[in-house]
Coordinates of C-alpha atoms in Angstrom, one line a residue:
Chain A
M17 CA 14.3 3.4 15.1
Q18 CA 16.5 1.6 17.7
Y19 CA 15.4 -1.7 19.0
N20 CA 16.5 -3.9 21.9
L21 CA 18.0 -7.0 20.2
P22 CA 20.0 -9.0 22.7
A23 CA 23.2 -10.6 21.3
D24 CA 22.7 -13.9 23.1
L25 CA 19.5 -14.8 21.3
Q26 CA 18.8 -16.5 18.0
Y27 CA 16.2 -15.0 15.6
V28 CA 14.1 -15.7 12.5
E29 CA 12.9 -13.5 9.7
T30 CA 9.3 -13.7 11.0
D31 CA 10.4 -11.8 14.1
E32 CA 10.4 -14.6 16.7
W33 CA 13.4 -15.0 19.1
L34 CA 14.8 -18.1 20.7
R35 CA 16.9 -18.6 23.8
I36 CA 18.4 -22.0 23.3
E37 CA 19.2 -24.1 26.4
G38 CA 20.6 -27.5 25.3
D39 CA 17.9 -29.1 23.2
E40 CA 15.2 -26.9 24.6
A41 CA 14.4 -23.2 23.9
I42 CA 12.3 -20.3 25.0
V43 CA 10.4 -18.5 22.2
G44 CA 8.8 -15.1 22.0
I45 CA 8.5 -12.2 19.6
T46 CA 11.2 -9.5 19.2
D47 CA 11.2 -5.9 20.4
Y48 CA 10.9 -4.9 16.7
A49 CA 7.8 -7.0 16.3
Q50 CA 6.0 -5.7 19.4
S51 CA 6.9 -2.1 18.4
A52 CA 5.6 -2.6 14.9
L53 CA 2.4 -4.2 16.1
G54 CA 1.7 -1.7 18.9
D55 CA -0.4 -2.6 21.9
I56 CA -1.2 -6.2 21.9
V57 CA -4.8 -7.0 22.7
F58 CA -5.3 -10.7 21.9
L59 CA -3.1 -13.8 21.9
E60 CA -3.8 -17.4 20.9
L61 CA -1.1 -20.0 21.9
P62 CA -0.9 -23.7 21.3
E63 CA -1.4 -26.6 23.8
V64 CA 1.4 -28.3 25.5
G65 CA 2.4 -31.4 23.5
D66 CA 1.5 -29.8 20.1
T67 CA 4.2 -30.2 17.5
F68 CA 5.2 -27.9 14.7
T69 CA 7.6 -27.8 11.7
A70 CA 9.7 -24.7 11.2
G71 CA 7.7 -21.9 9.6
Q72 CA 4.3 -23.4 10.6
T73 CA 1.8 -21.2 12.4
Y74 CA 1.8 -21.8 16.2
G75 CA -0.5 -19.0 17.2
V76 CA -2.2 -15.7 16.5
I77 CA -1.4 -12.3 17.9
E78 CA -3.5 -9.2 17.5
S79 CA -2.9 -5.6 18.3
V80 CA -5.1 -2.5 17.9
K81 CA -3.5 -2.1 14.4
A82 CA -3.3 -5.6 13.0
S83 CA -3.4 -9.3 13.5
S84 CA -0.6 -11.6 12.6
D85 CA 0.3 -15.3 12.7
L86 CA 3.1 -16.5 15.0
Y87 CA 5.5 -18.9 13.3
A88 CA 7.5 -21.8 14.8
P89 CA 11.2 -20.9 14.4
V90 CA 12.3 -24.5 14.3
D91 CA 10.8 -28.0 14.3
C92 CA 9.6 -28.4 17.8
E93 CA 7.3 -29.8 20.5
V94 CA 5.7 -27.5 22.9
L95 CA 6.7 -28.2 26.5
A96 CA 5.1 -25.2 28.2
V97 CA 3.2 -22.1 27.3
N98 CA 3.1 -18.8 29.2
S99 CA -0.6 -19.0 29.8
P100 CA -1.0 -15.8 31.9
L101 CA -0.3 -13.9 28.7
I102 CA -3.7 -15.1 27.3
D103 CA -5.5 -12.8 29.8
N104 CA -2.8 -10.1 30.1
Q105 CA -0.8 -9.4 26.9
E106 CA 0.9 -6.3 28.3
P107 CA 4.3 -8.0 29.1
I108 CA 4.7 -8.8 25.3
N109 CA 5.0 -5.0 24.8
S110 CA 6.8 -4.1 28.0
D111 CA 9.2 -7.1 28.4
P112 CA 9.3 -9.1 25.2
Y113 CA 12.4 -11.1 26.2
G114 CA 11.3 -11.7 29.9
D115 CA 7.7 -12.0 31.1
G116 CA 6.5 -11.7 27.5
W117 CA 7.9 -15.2 26.6
M118 CA 5.4 -17.4 24.9
L119 CA 6.6 -21.0 24.6
R120 CA 9.2 -23.4 26.0
I121 CA 9.9 -25.9 23.3
K122 CA 11.9 -29.1 22.6
I123 CA 13.9 -28.6 19.4
T124 CA 13.2 -31.6 17.2
G125 CA 14.9 -30.5 13.9
G126 CA 17.8 -28.4 12.5
T127 CA 18.7 -24.9 13.6
D128 CA 20.6 -23.8 10.5
Q129 CA 17.9 -21.4 9.4
L130 CA 18.3 -19.3 12.6
L131 CA 19.8 -15.8 12.4
D132 CA 22.3 -14.3 14.8
V133 CA 21.8 -10.8 16.1
A134 CA 23.8 -9.2 13.2
A135 CA 21.8 -10.9 10.5
Y136 CA 18.5 -10.2 12.2
T137 CA 19.4 -6.5 12.8
K138 CA 20.2 -6.2 9.1
S139 CA 16.8 -7.7 8.3
V140 CA 15.0 -5.3 10.6
E141 CA 16.8 -2.3 9.2
E142 CA 15.9 -3.3 5.6
R143 CA 12.3 -3.4 6.5
D144 CA 12.2 -0.4 8.8
H145 CA 14.1 2.2 6.7
Chain B
M9 CA -16.4 21.8 24.0
S10 CA -16.7 18.3 25.2
V11 CA -19.0 19.3 28.1
Y12 CA -21.6 20.7 25.7
N13 CA -21.1 17.9 23.2
S14 CA -21.2 15.0 25.6
E15 CA -24.3 12.8 25.1
P16 CA -24.9 10.4 28.0
P17 CA -26.0 6.9 27.4
I18 CA -29.8 6.7 27.1
Y19 CA -29.9 4.8 30.4
E20 CA -28.7 7.9 32.3
L21 CA -31.5 10.0 30.9
S22 CA -34.0 7.6 32.3
R23 CA -36.5 8.7 35.1
T24 CA -38.6 6.1 36.8
G25 CA -42.2 6.1 35.7
K26 CA -41.8 8.1 32.5
I27 CA -43.4 6.6 29.4
G28 CA -43.6 7.5 25.7
A29 CA -47.0 6.1 24.9
N30 CA -50.1 5.4 26.9
L31 CA -51.7 2.0 26.2
P32 CA -55.5 1.9 26.2
A33 CA -57.2 0.4 29.3
L34 CA -57.3 -3.4 29.4
D35 CA -60.8 -4.4 28.1
V36 CA -60.3 -8.2 28.5
P37 CA -59.6 -10.2 31.6
A38 CA -56.0 -10.1 32.6
A39 CA -54.2 -13.4 32.1
A40 CA -50.8 -14.3 33.7
L41 CA -48.0 -15.1 31.2
P42 CA -46.1 -18.4 31.8
P43 CA -43.3 -17.4 34.2
H44 CA -40.6 -18.9 31.9
L45 CA -41.5 -16.4 29.2
L46 CA -41.1 -13.3 31.4
R47 CA -38.0 -11.4 30.9
E48 CA -37.9 -9.5 34.1
D49 CA -34.1 -9.6 34.4
E50 CA -33.7 -8.0 31.0
L51 CA -36.2 -5.3 31.8
A52 CA -34.5 -4.3 35.0
G53 CA -32.9 -1.0 34.4
F54 CA -34.5 -0.5 31.1
P55 CA -34.6 3.2 30.2
E56 CA -37.8 5.1 30.8
L57 CA -38.2 8.3 28.8
S58 CA -40.8 10.4 27.0
E59 CA -41.1 10.3 23.2
T60 CA -39.5 13.8 22.9
E61 CA -36.5 12.7 25.0
V62 CA -36.0 9.6 22.9
I63 CA -36.2 11.7 19.7
R64 CA -33.8 14.3 20.9
H65 CA -31.3 11.7 22.2
F66 CA -31.1 9.8 18.9
T67 CA -31.3 13.0 16.8
R68 CA -28.3 14.5 18.7
I69 CA -26.3 11.3 18.1
S70 CA -27.2 11.1 14.5
Q71 CA -26.0 14.7 14.0
R72 CA -22.5 13.6 14.9
N73 CA -22.4 11.1 12.2
V74 CA -19.3 11.7 10.1
C75 CA -19.8 10.4 6.6
I76 CA -19.3 11.0 2.9
D77 CA -22.3 13.3 2.9
T78 CA -20.8 15.6 5.5
V79 CA -17.0 15.7 5.1
M80 CA -14.0 14.6 3.0
Y81 CA -13.7 10.9 3.5
P82 CA -10.4 9.7 2.0
L83 CA -10.7 6.2 3.2
G84 CA -8.3 4.2 1.0
S85 CA -9.0 0.6 0.0
C86 CA -12.6 1.2 0.7
T87 CA -13.6 3.6 -2.1
M88 CA -15.9 5.7 -0.1
K89 CA -17.2 8.0 -2.8
Y90 CA -20.3 10.0 -3.7
N91 CA -23.4 7.9 -4.0
P92 CA -25.7 9.8 -6.4
K93 CA -29.0 10.5 -4.9
L94 CA -30.7 9.7 -8.2
H95 CA -30.0 6.0 -7.3
E96 CA -32.2 6.3 -4.3
E97 CA -35.0 7.4 -6.4
A98 CA -34.4 4.5 -8.9
A99 CA -34.2 1.9 -6.1
R100 CA -37.5 3.2 -4.6
L101 CA -39.5 2.9 -7.8
P102 CA -42.5 0.9 -6.6
G103 CA -42.0 -1.8 -9.3
F104 CA -38.6 -2.5 -7.8
A105 CA -39.1 -1.7 -4.2
A106 CA -42.4 -3.5 -3.8
A107 CA -41.7 -6.5 -6.0
H108 CA -42.0 -9.7 -3.9
P109 CA -39.2 -12.1 -4.4
M110 CA -41.7 -15.0 -4.5
Q111 CA -43.9 -13.5 -7.1
D112 CA -44.1 -15.3 -10.5
Q113 CA -41.3 -14.6 -12.9
S114 CA -43.8 -13.4 -15.4
L115 CA -44.7 -10.6 -13.0
S116 CA -41.0 -9.7 -12.4
Q117 CA -39.9 -9.2 -16.0
G118 CA -38.7 -5.6 -15.4
A119 CA -36.5 -6.6 -12.5
L120 CA -35.2 -9.6 -14.4
A121 CA -34.4 -7.5 -17.4
L122 CA -32.5 -5.1 -15.2
M123 CA -30.5 -8.0 -13.7
Y124 CA -29.8 -9.5 -17.1
Q125 CA -28.5 -6.2 -18.4
L126 CA -26.4 -5.6 -15.3
Q127 CA -24.9 -9.1 -15.7
H128 CA -24.0 -8.1 -19.3
Y129 CA -22.6 -4.7 -18.4
L130 CA -20.4 -6.1 -15.7
G131 CA -19.2 -8.8 -18.0
E132 CA -18.4 -6.3 -20.6
I133 CA -16.6 -3.9 -18.3
S134 CA -14.4 -6.7 -16.9
G135 CA -13.9 -8.9 -19.9
F136 CA -15.7 -11.9 -18.5
D137 CA -18.2 -14.3 -20.2
A138 CA -20.6 -14.9 -17.3
V139 CA -21.8 -13.0 -14.2
S140 CA -23.7 -13.9 -11.1
L141 CA -25.3 -11.2 -8.9
Q142 CA -25.8 -13.5 -5.9
P143 CA -23.1 -12.7 -3.4
A144 CA -24.0 -10.2 -0.7
A145 CA -20.7 -8.5 -0.5
G146 CA -17.0 -8.7 -1.5
A147 CA -15.9 -11.4 1.0
Q148 CA -18.8 -13.6 -0.1
G149 CA -17.8 -13.0 -3.7
E150 CA -14.3 -14.3 -2.8
F151 CA -15.8 -17.3 -1.1
A152 CA -17.9 -18.0 -4.2
G153 CA -14.7 -17.7 -6.3
I154 CA -12.6 -20.2 -4.3
L155 CA -15.5 -22.6 -4.1
V156 CA -15.9 -22.4 -7.9
F157 CA -12.1 -23.0 -8.2
R158 CA -12.4 -26.1 -6.1
A159 CA -15.5 -27.4 -8.0
Y160 CA -13.6 -26.8 -11.3
H161 CA -10.5 -28.7 -10.2
L162 CA -12.6 -31.6 -8.8
S163 CA -14.7 -31.8 -11.9
R164 CA -11.5 -32.6 -13.8
G165 CA -10.4 -35.2 -11.4
D166 CA -7.7 -32.9 -10.2
V167 CA -8.0 -33.7 -6.5
D168 CA -4.6 -32.8 -5.0
R169 CA -4.8 -29.0 -5.1
T170 CA -4.9 -27.6 -1.6
E171 CA -2.9 -24.4 -1.6
V172 CA -4.1 -20.8 -2.4
L173 CA -1.4 -18.2 -3.1
V174 CA -2.0 -14.8 -1.5
P175 CA 0.4 -11.8 -1.7
D176 CA 1.7 -10.4 1.6
A177 CA 0.0 -7.1 0.7
A178 CA -3.5 -8.7 0.3
H179 CA -6.7 -7.6 2.0
G180 CA -7.2 -9.8 5.1
T181 CA -10.4 -11.3 3.5
N182 CA -8.2 -13.2 0.9
P183 CA -6.4 -15.5 3.3
A184 CA -9.6 -15.7 5.4
T185 CA -11.5 -16.9 2.3
A186 CA -8.9 -19.5 1.4
A187 CA -8.8 -20.8 5.0
M188 CA -12.6 -20.9 5.2
S189 CA -12.7 -22.9 2.0
G190 CA -10.5 -25.5 3.6
F191 CA -7.3 -24.6 1.8
K192 CA -3.8 -23.8 3.0
V193 CA -2.7 -20.1 2.6
I194 CA 0.7 -19.6 1.0
E195 CA 2.0 -16.1 1.3
V196 CA 3.9 -14.6 -1.7
K197 CA 6.2 -11.7 -1.1
S198 CA 6.2 -8.3 -2.8
D199 CA 9.3 -6.9 -4.5
A200 CA 10.9 -3.5 -4.2
R201 CA 8.6 -2.0 -6.8
G202 CA 5.5 -3.2 -5.0
N203 CA 4.8 -6.0 -7.5
V204 CA 4.5 -9.7 -6.8
D205 CA 8.0 -11.0 -6.4
M206 CA 8.4 -13.3 -9.4
D207 CA 11.1 -15.5 -7.9
D208 CA 9.1 -16.1 -4.7
L209 CA 6.0 -16.8 -6.8
K210 CA 7.8 -19.4 -8.9
S211 CA 9.1 -21.1 -5.8
K212 CA 5.6 -21.4 -4.4
L213 CA 3.7 -22.7 -7.4
S214 CA 3.3 -26.4 -7.5
P215 CA 0.8 -29.2 -8.5
R216 CA -0.9 -28.3 -5.2
T217 CA -1.7 -24.8 -6.3
V218 CA -5.5 -24.2 -6.4
G219 CA -4.9 -20.6 -7.7
M220 CA -3.8 -17.2 -6.7
M221 CA -5.8 -14.3 -5.2
L222 CA -4.6 -11.0 -6.5
T223 CA -5.9 -7.4 -6.2
N224 CA -5.0 -5.2 -9.2
P225 CA -4.2 -2.4 -8.6
N226 CA -2.9 -3.9 -5.4
T227 CA -3.3 -2.6 -1.9
V228 CA -0.3 -0.4 -2.1
G229 CA -2.3 1.4 -4.9
L230 CA 0.1 0.1 -7.6
F231 CA -0.7 -1.6 -10.9
E232 CA 0.9 -5.1 -11.0
E233 CA 3.3 -4.4 -13.9
Q234 CA 3.9 -8.1 -14.6
I235 CA 0.3 -9.2 -14.3
V236 CA 0.3 -11.1 -17.6
E237 CA 3.4 -13.0 -16.6
V238 CA 2.0 -13.8 -13.2
S239 CA -1.2 -15.2 -14.8
R240 CA 0.8 -17.2 -17.3
L241 CA 2.9 -18.8 -14.5
V242 CA -0.1 -19.6 -12.3
H243 CA -1.9 -21.1 -15.3
A244 CA 1.2 -23.1 -16.3
A245 CA 1.1 -24.7 -12.8
G246 CA -2.6 -25.6 -13.4
G247 CA -3.8 -22.9 -11.0
L248 CA -6.5 -20.3 -11.6
M249 CA -6.4 -16.5 -11.1
Y250 CA -8.8 -14.8 -8.7
G251 CA -9.2 -11.1 -9.1
D252 CA -10.2 -9.1 -5.9
G253 CA -12.3 -6.3 -7.3
A254 CA -11.8 -4.0 -4.3
N255 CA -9.7 -1.6 -6.4
F256 CA -11.6 -1.8 -9.6
N257 CA -12.3 1.9 -9.3
A258 CA -8.9 2.6 -10.8
I259 CA -9.2 0.8 -14.1
L260 CA -12.8 1.1 -15.4
G261 CA -12.9 1.4 -19.1
I262 CA -9.1 1.2 -19.2
A263 CA -8.1 -2.4 -18.4
K264 CA -10.2 -5.6 -18.4
P265 CA -9.2 -8.2 -15.8
G266 CA -10.5 -10.9 -18.0
Q267 CA -8.0 -9.9 -20.7
V268 CA -4.9 -10.0 -18.5
G269 CA -5.4 -13.6 -17.3
F270 CA -7.9 -13.4 -14.5
D271 CA -10.4 -16.3 -14.5
F272 CA -12.8 -15.0 -11.9
M273 CA -13.4 -11.7 -10.0
H274 CA -15.8 -10.1 -7.7
Y275 CA -17.1 -6.6 -8.2
N276 CA -17.8 -4.5 -5.1
L277 CA -20.9 -2.9 -6.4
H278 CA -21.1 -1.0 -3.2
K279 CA -17.7 0.6 -3.8
T280 CA -17.0 0.9 -7.5
F281 CA -20.6 1.2 -8.6
T282 CA -21.7 3.6 -5.8
T283 CA -24.3 1.8 -3.8
P284 CA -24.1 3.2 -0.3
H285 CA -22.1 1.2 2.2
G286 CA -20.0 1.4 5.3
G287 CA -22.5 0.9 8.1
G288 CA -25.3 1.9 5.7
G289 CA -25.0 -1.3 3.7
P290 CA -25.9 -3.7 2.5
G291 CA -23.2 -4.5 0.0
S292 CA -23.2 -6.5 -3.2
G293 CA -20.4 -8.7 -4.4
A294 CA -21.4 -9.8 -7.8
V295 CA -18.9 -12.1 -9.5
G296 CA -17.8 -12.7 -13.1
C297 CA -15.8 -15.4 -14.7
T298 CA -14.6 -17.1 -17.9
A299 CA -16.7 -19.5 -19.9
A300 CA -14.8 -22.5 -18.5
L301 CA -15.9 -21.6 -14.9
A302 CA -19.4 -20.4 -15.8
P303 CA -21.1 -23.8 -15.1
F304 CA -20.1 -23.6 -11.5
L305 CA -21.3 -20.0 -10.7
P306 CA -23.6 -19.5 -7.8
G307 CA -27.2 -19.0 -8.9
P308 CA -29.9 -18.3 -9.8
I309 CA -28.7 -16.3 -12.8
V310 CA -30.9 -14.5 -15.3
R311 CA -31.0 -15.5 -19.0
E312 CA -33.2 -14.8 -22.0
A313 CA -36.2 -17.0 -22.1
E314 CA -37.5 -18.7 -25.3
Q315 CA -40.1 -16.0 -25.9
A316 CA -38.2 -13.0 -27.3
G317 CA -37.8 -10.1 -24.9
T318 CA -38.6 -12.2 -21.8
Y319 CA -36.2 -13.4 -19.0
E320 CA -36.0 -16.3 -16.6
L321 CA -33.9 -17.5 -13.7
F322 CA -31.8 -20.6 -14.0
M323 CA -29.2 -22.5 -11.9
P324 CA -26.0 -23.2 -13.8
E325 CA -25.7 -27.0 -14.2
Q326 CA -22.8 -27.6 -11.8
S327 CA -23.5 -24.6 -9.6
I328 CA -21.9 -24.4 -6.2
G329 CA -25.4 -23.4 -5.1
R330 CA -27.0 -20.4 -3.5
L331 CA -25.1 -17.9 -1.4
K332 CA -28.0 -15.6 -0.6
T333 CA -31.7 -15.8 -0.4
F334 CA -33.6 -14.9 -3.5
Q335 CA -31.8 -12.6 -5.9
G336 CA -29.0 -11.1 -3.8
N337 CA -29.3 -7.6 -2.5
F338 CA -31.6 -6.4 -5.3
G339 CA -31.7 -2.7 -4.3
M340 CA -28.0 -2.5 -4.8
L341 CA -28.3 -4.0 -8.3
V342 CA -30.8 -1.2 -9.2
R343 CA -28.3 1.4 -8.0
A344 CA -25.4 -0.1 -9.8
W345 CA -27.4 -0.4 -13.0
T346 CA -28.4 3.2 -12.7
Y347 CA -24.8 4.3 -12.2
I348 CA -23.5 2.4 -15.3
R349 CA -26.4 3.7 -17.5
T350 CA -25.9 7.3 -16.3
L351 CA -22.2 7.4 -17.0
G352 CA -21.8 5.0 -20.0
E353 CA -18.6 3.7 -21.4
Y354 CA -16.7 7.0 -21.5
G355 CA -18.1 8.3 -18.2
L356 CA -16.9 5.2 -16.4
R357 CA -13.5 5.7 -17.9
E358 CA -13.5 9.3 -16.8
V359 CA -14.3 8.1 -13.2
S360 CA -11.1 6.0 -13.1
E361 CA -9.0 8.6 -14.8
T362 CA -10.1 11.3 -12.4
A363 CA -9.7 9.0 -9.4
V364 CA -6.1 8.1 -10.4
L365 CA -5.3 11.8 -11.2
N366 CA -6.6 12.9 -7.8
A367 CA -4.6 10.3 -5.9
N368 CA -1.4 11.3 -7.7
Y369 CA -2.1 15.0 -7.1
V370 CA -2.3 14.4 -3.4
R371 CA 0.8 12.1 -3.5
T372 CA 3.0 14.6 -5.3
Q373 CA 1.9 17.5 -3.0
L374 CA 2.6 15.5 0.2
Q375 CA 5.5 13.1 -0.5
D376 CA 8.2 15.6 0.4
L377 CA 6.9 15.6 4.0
Y378 CA 5.3 12.1 4.2
P379 CA 7.6 9.5 2.6
V380 CA 5.8 7.5 -0.1
A381 CA 5.7 3.7 0.4
I382 CA 7.0 3.0 -3.1
D383 CA 8.0 5.9 -5.4
R384 CA 5.9 5.1 -8.5
I385 CA 3.0 6.7 -10.2
C386 CA 0.1 5.3 -8.2
M387 CA -3.4 4.3 -9.2
H388 CA -6.5 5.3 -7.2
E389 CA -4.8 5.6 -3.8
A390 CA -1.5 6.9 -2.5
V391 CA 0.2 5.0 0.3
L392 CA 2.4 7.3 2.4
R393 CA 4.1 6.8 5.7
G394 CA 3.5 8.8 8.8
Q395 CA 7.3 9.1 9.4
I396 CA 7.9 12.8 9.3
A397 CA 11.5 13.9 9.4
G398 CA 12.4 15.6 12.6
A399 CA 9.3 14.5 14.5
Q400 CA 10.0 12.6 17.6
G401 CA 7.5 10.1 19.0
I402 CA 4.9 10.9 16.4
R403 CA 3.1 7.9 14.8
T404 CA 0.6 7.6 12.0
L405 CA -2.2 7.2 14.6
D406 CA -1.4 10.7 16.0
I407 CA -1.7 12.2 12.5
A408 CA -5.0 10.5 11.9
K409 CA -6.4 11.7 15.1
R410 CA -5.3 15.3 14.4
L411 CA -7.2 15.2 11.1
I412 CA -10.4 14.8 13.0
D413 CA -9.8 18.3 14.5
F414 CA -10.0 19.7 11.0
G415 CA -13.2 18.0 10.2
I416 CA -11.7 15.5 7.9
H417 CA -12.3 11.7 8.3
P418 CA -8.9 10.0 8.7
P419 CA -7.8 7.8 5.9
T420 CA -7.0 4.1 6.3
V421 CA -4.0 3.7 8.6
Y422 CA -1.6 0.8 9.3
F423 CA -2.7 -1.0 6.1
P424 CA -1.3 -2.5 4.0
L425 CA 0.6 -4.4 6.7
I426 CA 3.9 -4.4 4.6
V427 CA 4.2 -0.6 4.8
P428 CA 5.4 0.6 8.2
E429 CA 3.2 3.4 9.6
A430 CA 1.0 3.3 6.5
L431 CA -1.3 6.2 5.6
M432 CA -3.5 5.2 2.7
I433 CA -5.2 8.1 1.0
E434 CA -7.9 7.7 -1.6
P435 CA -9.6 11.0 -2.6
T436 CA -11.6 9.1 -5.3
E437 CA -13.1 11.0 -8.3
T438 CA -15.5 12.7 -5.8
E439 CA -13.2 15.3 -4.4
S440 CA -12.7 18.6 -6.2
K441 CA -9.3 20.3 -6.4
V442 CA -10.5 22.8 -3.8
N443 CA -11.2 20.0 -1.3
M444 CA -7.9 18.3 -2.0
D445 CA -6.0 21.5 -1.7
R446 CA -7.5 22.0 1.8
F447 CA -6.7 18.4 2.7
I448 CA -3.1 18.9 1.5
A449 CA -2.8 22.2 3.4
V450 CA -4.1 20.5 6.6
M451 CA -1.7 17.6 6.1
R452 CA 1.2 20.0 5.7
Q453 CA 0.2 21.9 8.8
I454 CA 0.1 18.7 10.7
A455 CA 3.5 17.8 9.5
S456 CA 4.9 21.0 10.9
E457 CA 3.0 20.7 14.2
A458 CA 4.5 17.2 14.5
V459 CA 8.0 18.8 14.6
E460 CA 7.3 22.0 16.5
T461 CA 4.4 21.2 18.8
P462 CA 4.1 17.4 19.0
A463 CA 1.8 17.7 22.1
V464 CA -0.9 19.0 19.8
L465 CA -0.9 15.7 17.9
H466 CA -0.5 13.6 21.0
N467 CA -3.6 15.3 22.5
A468 CA -5.7 15.2 19.4
P469 CA -8.6 15.2 18.8
T470 CA -9.5 18.2 20.9
N471 CA -12.2 19.5 18.6
A472 CA -14.5 16.5 18.6
P473 CA -17.4 15.2 20.8
V474 CA -15.0 12.8 22.5
R475 CA -11.2 13.0 23.1
R476 CA -8.8 10.2 22.1
L477 CA -10.4 6.9 22.9
D478 CA -8.5 4.2 24.8
E479 CA -8.5 1.7 22.0
V480 CA -6.2 -0.7 23.8
R481 CA -8.4 -0.9 26.9
A482 CA -11.6 -1.1 24.7
A483 CA -10.1 -4.1 23.0
R484 CA -8.6 -5.8 26.1
K485 CA -11.5 -5.1 28.5
P486 CA -14.6 -4.3 26.4
I487 CA -17.8 -3.5 28.1
L488 CA -20.4 -4.8 25.7
R489 CA -23.6 -4.0 27.7
Y490 CA -24.5 -0.9 29.6
N491 CA -23.6 -1.3 33.3
A492 CA -24.1 1.6 35.6
E493 CA -21.4 0.5 38.0
K494 CA -18.8 0.0 35.4
F495 CA -19.6 3.3 33.7
A496 CA -19.3 5.1 37.1
E497 CA -15.9 3.4 37.6
L498 CA -14.8 4.6 34.1
R499 CA -15.8 8.1 34.8
R500 CA -14.0 8.2 38.1
G501 CA -10.9 7.0 36.3
E502 CA -11.0 9.9 33.9

C-alpha cells in the first residue's frame, strides 16, 4: 500500500513522526500507523511538563482493532498537548500530520536515532509486504 | 430479511399498565417507605409487559445466539471447541453440585479426591511437580504466576528484579499481568520464522529480569523452535519462565512445558479441557509449577491426609494467598476431570494431533488465496492475511463480516498484532472434514467475490438480523443505557 510520508519530517521505528523546529518539535503518528490501526476511538496523552526518555511510553492509542502504546521519539519535555483530540480522535486518521498532531515537545537529548523518510519508508515496506 | 428479524428493545414493547403477575391484596396496614430508599427515578420508563411478551422477547433473542452448539466457530487463540454434554451431567451430580463450600472436609471427601486427582493429572500432562486449582481464569493464573515469581526472588534476597520480558506476539493479558504486578514490561521481537528473536532476547536479559512470559505454541500458531535455548538464556540471567497455557490444545500428550524449561504455567481448563466458556463462563485458570516454586502457590491445595485414602486442604507455607473464594470454580474442575478421564493419555494426544492436522488442512487449502503469515507447518491454528491479490479496498474485516452471511462465526481478526490484516483460524479437533471443506469453499468464494464483486463484501452481512454495525461510533459515543430520545435519533440517522 502507498502511504503519505512527507520528506520534511523525521521518523522513528515505532511509527511516530517529528517536525523539528529549533530545539522544539511537533510529534504525532504516521499515516502508516493510523492506517494499520484503523479508526481511532480512544487516546491518552501526557500532561504539559511531563518528561520522557527516548522510547518511553508517553500515551496510549486505541482503535476498533487494537490498542497500542505511544513512544517518545527523543528525550523530551512536553510543552503542549493537542487536547481536543482526547474527545475527537478523527483527525488522527484524516490528517495525521496536521490536526492530528499530539505533542509539542522540547528536545532534551540526542536525535541520532531518528530516521529520514527513506529509512522510514524502507522500515514500513519491510513490515507491510 | 432485517424487517422480520428486527427485535426492538424491550422498552419499546412496553404498554402502560401491563403487568406480568398480580400481587395478592395487601392484608396489613400500608406503611410509607423512607423517601431516600425510593427509586422513582430508576423506575421511570421501566418496561411494562405481560409474562408471555417477556418470554417471547427473550426467547427470540436467545434463538439468535451464534455459538459452538449452532455453527462452526473457528475462533483462533480461544479454542472454542465442543464441550461434551456428559460433563454437564457430571457437574450436576448432587454430591458435587449441592456440596456446600463451608461443610466439614470430612463431608467433602469425594470433591477433595476429585481435586487431588485433577492436580495430579494436570501436573503429569504438563510435567510439573505441583498444581493449584485456585485461579478463576487464565489472566488470574498469569497474575498468580508473576506474584509467585516475585515471592520466589524476594525469598532469596534477590530484590532488584523489576522487568518482565514479553514477546511482541503475546496475548494482551501478558503485559497487563506484568504491569499489574508492578513490573516493567520489556517487549522482545519475533524473528522471520515467527520465533523469539534470540539476539533481541539476549540484549534484553539482565540482572533486572524477573522472567519471561511465553506462549508455546505462540500466538502465530507456531512452535517456538528454540524454546530450550530461550529457557536456558532466561535461567542463566536468573529469570524464570512463565508458560501461557492458552495454546496448550496443540501439544497435549506430545510435549510437556515442564520439560522444556518452563517453571510455571496456567491451564485454561475452559479451553483445553472443554469446560464451557465465552460468555457462558466461568473459566478456570489452574496453575502448575516446579518444586522450587511450589511453596509459593496460591491455596488452598488438596493433599493426602494422614489417614490413608482421605484428603485435606492446606496452604503452602509461603503462599501468595488466596485468589478466589473457597475452592476456585469447582464445577469447571469436575468437567475438566471428566474430560481427562474420558479420553485418557492417548485420547488427549489424539485431540492435539487432530487439532494440528485440521489447522494445517485449512492452511494448505487456503494459502494460495490468503497469504500465510509465516510459511511453516503450523500448530493448532493457522494465521493468514486478508490481503487477497487483485482485491482493491478489501480488508480482513470485510471478509469476516461476509462469513456471517454463510452462517459461520468469523475467526479472530487483527490478532496477533504483528501480522498485518491477520485472520486466525482454529478449527480445533471438533470440526469434521465435511465442515472444514465447506468453510474452505466459502473462504474461496469470498476471495473471488473480493476481486469480482467487492461491494458484496463491503455490504456484508446482509443475511443476518442486523447489518454491519458502526463499531467506530459505538466505541466513540457509546449509549450504555436505553434512552428513547437517543434511540429515535439513531433510527432517523439510518
